[in-house]
PDB file of C-alpha atoms in Angstrom:
ATOM      1  CA  MET L   1       4.862 -13.148  -5.676  1.00 86.00           C
ATOM      2  CA  ASP L   2       1.659 -14.822  -6.832  1.00 88.00           C
ATOM      3  CA  ARG L   3      -1.839 -13.437  -7.030  1.00 91.00           C
ATOM      4  CA  ASP L   4      -3.125 -16.052  -4.603  1.00 92.00           C
ATOM      5  CA  ASP L   5      -0.618 -15.302  -1.843  1.00 95.00           C
ATOM      6  CA  THR L   6      -0.383 -11.499  -1.991  1.00 97.00           C
ATOM      7  CA  ALA L   7      -2.461  -8.778  -0.309  1.00 97.00           C
ATOM      8  CA  LEU L   8      -2.427  -4.989  -0.540  1.00 98.00           C
ATOM      9  CA  ILE L   9      -2.302  -2.742   2.512  1.00 98.00           C
ATOM     10  CA  VAL L  10      -3.246   0.896   1.920  1.00 98.00           C
ATOM     11  CA  ILE L  11      -1.764   2.806   4.846  1.00 98.00           C
ATOM     12  CA  ASP L  12      -3.133   6.119   6.105  1.00 96.00           C
ATOM     13  CA  MET L  13      -3.970   7.909   2.855  1.00 96.00           C
ATOM     14  CA  GLN L  14      -5.806  10.593   4.826  1.00 94.00           C
ATOM     15  CA  GLU L  15      -7.189  14.065   4.164  1.00 93.00           C
ATOM     16  CA  LYS L  16      -4.905  16.010   6.516  1.00 93.00           C
ATOM     17  CA  PHE L  17      -1.862  14.873   4.560  1.00 90.00           C
ATOM     18  CA  LEU L  18      -3.093  16.496   1.326  1.00 89.00           C
ATOM     19  CA  PRO L  19      -1.590  19.956   1.943  1.00 93.00           C
ATOM     20  CA  VAL L  20       1.702  18.738   3.456  1.00 94.00           C
ATOM     21  CA  ILE L  21       2.897  15.980   1.116  1.00 95.00           C
ATOM     22  CA  PRO L  22       4.715  17.653  -1.818  1.00 92.00           C
ATOM     23  CA  ASN L  23       3.893  15.018  -4.469  1.00 94.00           C
ATOM     24  CA  ILE L  24       0.506  13.965  -3.111  1.00 96.00           C
ATOM     25  CA  LYS L  25      -1.333  14.085  -6.472  1.00 96.00           C
ATOM     26  CA  GLU L  26       1.115  11.605  -8.003  1.00 97.00           C
ATOM     27  CA  VAL L  27       0.995   9.393  -4.901  1.00 98.00           C
ATOM     28  CA  ILE L  28      -2.821   9.310  -4.934  1.00 97.00           C
ATOM     29  CA  PHE L  29      -2.910   8.688  -8.696  1.00 97.00           C
ATOM     30  CA  ASN L  30      -0.565   5.692  -8.369  1.00 98.00           C
ATOM     31  CA  ALA L  31      -2.332   4.376  -5.255  1.00 98.00           C
ATOM     32  CA  GLU L  32      -5.636   4.446  -7.133  1.00 98.00           C
ATOM     33  CA  ARG L  33      -4.069   2.506 -10.025  1.00 98.00           C
ATOM     34  CA  VAL L  34      -2.679  -0.146  -7.665  1.00 98.00           C
ATOM     35  CA  ILE L  35      -6.039  -0.536  -5.944  1.00 98.00           C
ATOM     36  CA  LYS L  36      -7.823  -0.873  -9.307  1.00 97.00           C
ATOM     37  CA  VAL L  37      -5.378  -3.563 -10.432  1.00 97.00           C
ATOM     38  CA  PHE L  38      -5.803  -5.536  -7.189  1.00 97.00           C
ATOM     39  CA  LYS L  39      -9.576  -5.333  -7.657  1.00 97.00           C
ATOM     40  CA  ILE L  40      -9.378  -6.555 -11.264  1.00 96.00           C
ATOM     41  CA  LEU L  41      -7.204  -9.457 -10.135  1.00 97.00           C
ATOM     42  CA  LYS L  42      -9.562 -10.146  -7.191  1.00 96.00           C
ATOM     43  CA  MET L  43      -6.768  -9.846  -4.634  1.00 96.00           C
ATOM     44  CA  PRO L  44      -7.331  -8.840  -0.988  1.00 97.00           C
ATOM     45  CA  ILE L  45      -7.080  -5.177  -0.012  1.00 97.00           C
ATOM     46  CA  MET L  46      -6.883  -3.803   3.518  1.00 97.00           C
ATOM     47  CA  ILE L  47      -6.924  -0.119   4.482  1.00 98.00           C
ATOM     48  CA  THR L  48      -5.902   1.703   7.642  1.00 97.00           C
ATOM     49  CA  GLU L  49      -6.388   5.164   9.111  1.00 96.00           C
ATOM     50  CA  GLN L  50      -4.031   6.636  11.686  1.00 94.00           C
ATOM     51  CA  TYR L  51      -6.026   8.471  14.368  1.00 93.00           C
ATOM     52  CA  PRO L  52      -8.819   9.645  12.015  1.00 90.00           C
ATOM     53  CA  LYS L  53     -10.199  12.095  14.597  1.00 92.00           C
ATOM     54  CA  GLY L  54      -7.039  14.142  14.124  1.00 91.00           C
ATOM     55  CA  LEU L  55      -5.885  13.239  10.612  1.00 92.00           C
ATOM     56  CA  GLY L  56      -9.266  12.917   8.940  1.00 91.00           C
ATOM     57  CA  LYS L  57     -10.725  10.129   6.880  1.00 96.00           C
ATOM     58  CA  THR L  58      -9.182   8.408   3.883  1.00 96.00           C
ATOM     59  CA  VAL L  59      -9.026  10.560   0.751  1.00 96.00           C
ATOM     60  CA  GLU L  60     -12.394  10.144  -0.958  1.00 95.00           C
ATOM     61  CA  SER L  61     -11.072   8.998  -4.341  1.00 96.00           C
ATOM     62  CA  ILE L  62      -9.340   6.096  -2.596  1.00 97.00           C
ATOM     63  CA  SER L  63     -12.073   5.206  -0.117  1.00 95.00           C
ATOM     64  CA  ASN L  64     -14.562   5.056  -3.013  1.00 95.00           C
ATOM     65  CA  LEU L  65     -12.490   2.261  -4.578  1.00 96.00           C
ATOM     66  CA  ILE L  66     -12.318   0.041  -1.487  1.00 94.00           C
ATOM     67  CA  GLU L  67     -15.332  -1.836  -0.140  1.00 89.00           C
ATOM     68  CA  THR L  68     -13.863  -2.761   3.252  1.00 91.00           C
ATOM     69  CA  GLU L  69     -14.010  -0.421   6.233  1.00 92.00           C
ATOM     70  CA  PRO L  70     -10.718   1.210   7.240  1.00 97.00           C
ATOM     71  CA  ILE L  71      -9.022  -0.154  10.324  1.00 97.00           C
ATOM     72  CA  GLU L  72      -8.473   2.680  12.774  1.00 96.00           C
ATOM     73  CA  LYS L  73      -5.125   2.665  14.519  1.00 96.00           C
ATOM     74  CA  ILE L  74      -2.914   4.634  16.828  1.00 95.00           C
ATOM     75  CA  SER L  75       0.068   2.319  16.532  1.00 96.00           C
ATOM     76  CA  PHE L  76       2.564   3.360  13.854  1.00 97.00           C
ATOM     77  CA  SER L  77       2.813  -0.248  12.677  1.00 98.00           C
ATOM     78  CA  CYS L  78      -0.411  -1.792  11.449  1.00 98.00           C
ATOM     79  CA  PHE L  79       0.697  -4.925  13.300  1.00 98.00           C
ATOM     80  CA  GLY L  80       0.308  -3.052  16.595  1.00 97.00           C
ATOM     81  CA  GLU L  81      -3.492  -3.133  16.239  1.00 96.00           C
ATOM     82  CA  ASP L  82      -5.563  -6.166  17.220  1.00 96.00           C
ATOM     83  CA  LYS L  83      -8.204  -5.467  14.559  1.00 96.00           C
ATOM     84  CA  PHE L  84      -5.504  -5.458  11.872  1.00 97.00           C
ATOM     85  CA  LEU L  85      -4.054  -8.740  13.168  1.00 96.00           C
ATOM     86  CA  GLU L  86      -7.537 -10.249  13.146  1.00 95.00           C
ATOM     87  CA  SER L  87      -8.182  -9.063   9.579  1.00 94.00           C
ATOM     88  CA  ILE L  88      -4.853 -10.160   8.133  1.00 94.00           C
ATOM     89  CA  GLY L  89      -5.210 -13.509   9.892  1.00 92.00           C
ATOM     90  CA  LYS L  90      -8.233 -14.263   7.683  1.00 91.00           C
ATOM     91  CA  TYR L  91      -5.970 -14.410   4.645  1.00 88.00           C
ATOM     92  CA  ASN L  92      -3.265 -16.985   4.008  1.00 87.00           C
ATOM     93  CA  MET L  93      -0.783 -14.534   2.516  1.00 94.00           C
ATOM     94  CA  LYS L  94       2.983 -14.705   2.138  1.00 96.00           C
ATOM     95  CA  ASN L  95       3.466 -11.343   0.434  1.00 98.00           C
ATOM     96  CA  LEU L  96       2.274  -7.899   1.462  1.00 98.00           C
ATOM     97  CA  VAL L  97       2.281  -4.943  -0.893  1.00 98.00           C
ATOM     98  CA  LEU L  98       2.324  -1.679   1.047  1.00 98.00           C
ATOM     99  CA  LEU L  99       1.664   1.883  -0.019  1.00 98.00           C
ATOM    100  CA  GLY L 100       0.709   5.052   1.802  1.00 98.00           C
ATOM    101  CA  ILE L 101       1.698   7.910   4.030  1.00 96.00           C
ATOM    102  CA  GLU L 102       4.142   8.514   5.663  1.00 95.00           C
ATOM    103  CA  SER L 103       6.916   6.335   4.330  1.00 97.00           C
ATOM    104  CA  HIS L 104       9.257   6.871   7.280  1.00 98.00           C
ATOM    105  CA  VAL L 105       6.624   6.290   9.963  1.00 97.00           C
ATOM    106  CA  CYS L 106       3.676   3.948   9.413  1.00 97.00           C
ATOM    107  CA  VAL L 107       4.782   2.391   6.118  1.00 98.00           C
ATOM    108  CA  LEU L 108       8.314   1.667   7.366  1.00 98.00           C
ATOM    109  CA  ASN L 109       7.182   0.329  10.750  1.00 98.00           C
ATOM    110  CA  THR L 110       4.552  -1.896   9.156  1.00 98.00           C
ATOM    111  CA  ALA L 111       7.001  -3.235   6.560  1.00 98.00           C
ATOM    112  CA  ILE L 112       9.629  -4.038   9.202  1.00 98.00           C
ATOM    113  CA  ASP L 113       7.072  -5.783  11.417  1.00 98.00           C
ATOM    114  CA  ALA L 114       5.764  -7.738   8.434  1.00 98.00           C
ATOM    115  CA  VAL L 115       9.252  -9.087   7.713  1.00 98.00           C
ATOM    116  CA  LYS L 116       9.710  -9.972  11.394  1.00 98.00           C
ATOM    117  CA  ARG L 117       6.458 -11.961  11.196  1.00 97.00           C
ATOM    118  CA  GLY L 118       7.605 -13.909   8.135  1.00 97.00           C
ATOM    119  CA  TYR L 119       5.939 -11.946   5.348  1.00 97.00           C
ATOM    120  CA  VAL L 120       7.734 -10.723   2.253  1.00 98.00           C
ATOM    121  CA  SER L 121       7.153  -6.970   2.060  1.00 98.00           C
ATOM    122  CA  TYR L 122       6.992  -4.873  -1.098  1.00 98.00           C
ATOM    123  CA  VAL L 123       6.663  -1.084  -0.896  1.00 98.00           C
ATOM    124  CA  VAL L 124       5.266   0.759  -3.925  1.00 98.00           C
ATOM    125  CA  VAL L 125       7.600   3.759  -3.958  1.00 98.00           C
ATOM    126  CA  ASP L 126       5.570   5.874  -6.386  1.00 98.00           C
ATOM    127  CA  ALA L 127       2.450   5.446  -4.232  1.00 98.00           C
ATOM    128  CA  THR L 128       4.227   6.281  -0.971  1.00 98.00           C
ATOM    129  CA  SER L 129       5.635   9.528   0.399  1.00 97.00           C
ATOM    130  CA  SER L 130       6.519  11.710   3.378  1.00 97.00           C
ATOM    131  CA  ARG L 131       6.292  15.402   4.203  1.00 96.00           C
ATOM    132  CA  LYS L 132      10.066  15.797   3.901  1.00 97.00           C
ATOM    133  CA  LYS L 133      12.133  14.459   1.020  1.00 97.00           C
ATOM    134  CA  ILE L 134      14.987  13.400   3.336  1.00 98.00           C
ATOM    135  CA  ASP L 135      12.622  11.273   5.451  1.00 98.00           C
ATOM    136  CA  TYR L 136      11.234   9.615   2.334  1.00 98.00           C
ATOM    137  CA  GLU L 137      14.667   8.916   0.843  1.00 98.00           C
ATOM    138  CA  THR L 138      16.104   7.682   4.137  1.00 98.00           C
ATOM    139  CA  SER L 139      13.117   5.411   4.733  1.00 98.00           C
ATOM    140  CA  LEU L 140      13.705   3.735   1.358  1.00 98.00           C
ATOM    141  CA  LYS L 141      17.347   3.089   2.259  1.00 98.00           C
ATOM    142  CA  ARG L 142      16.275   1.691   5.612  1.00 98.00           C
ATOM    143  CA  MET L 143      13.737  -0.583   3.940  1.00 98.00           C
ATOM    144  CA  VAL L 144      16.439  -2.093   1.750  1.00 97.00           C
ATOM    145  CA  GLN L 145      18.556  -2.683   4.875  1.00 97.00           C
ATOM    146  CA  GLU L 146      15.578  -4.531   6.404  1.00 97.00           C
ATOM    147  CA  ASP L 147      15.102  -6.857   3.383  1.00 97.00           C
ATOM    148  CA  ILE L 148      12.012  -5.032   2.144  1.00 98.00           C
ATOM    149  CA  TYR L 149      11.575  -4.963  -1.625  1.00 98.00           C
ATOM    150  CA  LEU L 150      11.000  -1.658  -3.385  1.00 98.00           C
ATOM    151  CA  THR L 151       8.831  -1.542  -6.488  1.00 98.00           C
ATOM    152  CA  THR L 152       6.963   0.913  -8.650  1.00 98.00           C
ATOM    153  CA  SER L 153       3.327   0.555  -9.566  1.00 97.00           C
ATOM    154  CA  GLU L 154       4.127  -0.532 -13.142  1.00 96.00           C
ATOM    155  CA  ILE L 155       6.744  -3.078 -12.091  1.00 96.00           C
ATOM    156  CA  LEU L 156       4.146  -4.499  -9.713  1.00 97.00           C
ATOM    157  CA  PHE L 157       1.442  -4.655 -12.402  1.00 96.00           C
ATOM    158  CA  TYR L 158       3.583  -6.624 -14.829  1.00 93.00           C
ATOM    159  CA  ARG L 159       4.824  -8.929 -12.068  1.00 94.00           C
ATOM    160  CA  LEU L 160       1.251  -9.780 -11.098  1.00 94.00           C
ATOM    161  CA  LEU L 161       0.043 -10.119 -14.700  1.00 92.00           C
ATOM    162  CA  GLU L 162       2.831 -12.483 -15.749  1.00 87.00           C
ATOM    163  CA  LYS L 163       1.724 -12.466 -19.431  1.00 90.00           C
ATOM    164  CA  ALA L 164      -0.140 -10.499 -22.077  1.00 92.00           C
ATOM    165  CA  GLY L 165      -3.230 -11.606 -23.969  1.00 92.00           C
ATOM    166  CA  THR L 166      -5.481 -12.252 -20.988  1.00 91.00           C
ATOM    167  CA  PRO L 167      -8.721 -10.404 -20.224  1.00 92.00           C
ATOM    168  CA  GLU L 168      -7.032  -8.989 -17.087  1.00 91.00           C
ATOM    169  CA  PHE L 169      -4.106  -7.735 -19.167  1.00 92.00           C
ATOM    170  CA  ARG L 170      -6.431  -5.907 -21.547  1.00 92.00           C
ATOM    171  CA  GLU L 171      -8.279  -4.269 -18.644  1.00 93.00           C
ATOM    172  CA  ILE L 172      -5.110  -3.365 -16.735  1.00 94.00           C
ATOM    173  CA  SER L 173      -3.323  -2.052 -19.826  1.00 91.00           C
ATOM    174  CA  LYS L 174      -5.995   0.670 -19.962  1.00 92.00           C
ATOM    175  CA  ILE L 175      -5.021   1.687 -16.423  1.00 92.00           C
ATOM    176  CA  ILE L 176      -1.322   1.694 -17.268  1.00 90.00           C
ATOM    177  CA  LYS L 177      -1.803   3.978 -20.293  1.00 82.00           C
TER     178      LYS L 177
END
C-alpha cells in the first residue's frame, strides 16, 4: 500500500444508524481520524450514502471533514452505482481502504466487488460496525475468506506514514494521541 495508489471510501455513515449501532461513538471517532489522516497525506476520499431519504444524511462531524459530495446509492455495493464507478475511475488506484456502516451489508459487498475488480481491499475494523455483534463478527470472517485485509486505524496510519520525523508524522501523531 502506497499513498499514491490508495483511496479511502467512507460508506454510509448516516444519521439513522446513530441510535442502532452499539459502538457508534467509537466508530465515528476512528472514522474521523482516518479521514483526517487521508487529508493530511493528500489522498483521495470518496463518500457514499445509502438511500438518504430513508437513512438520513452523513453524520455531520464526518461530512464536515470531506469536501466532496456524497454519492447516493441504493445498491448495497458501491460498485453497483454508475456515479461511483465514474468517480473511482478518475483515480488510478490499486488499494481501497473501506470503513462504514453496516459491515455485513454495504461494506462487505463493496469489499468483495472491489477484489473481483482487481483492487486490494482493506477494511478498518475499528471504524466499521453493524447493528448486531454476530453480523459484524461474521462479516469480518467472511472478508478474510474473500482475501480482504483487516486493519485498525492505527495500523493503517503507521503503514501509510512509513517513517517518523516527517512533517506529516508530527501532524498525524497528534491525531493518534
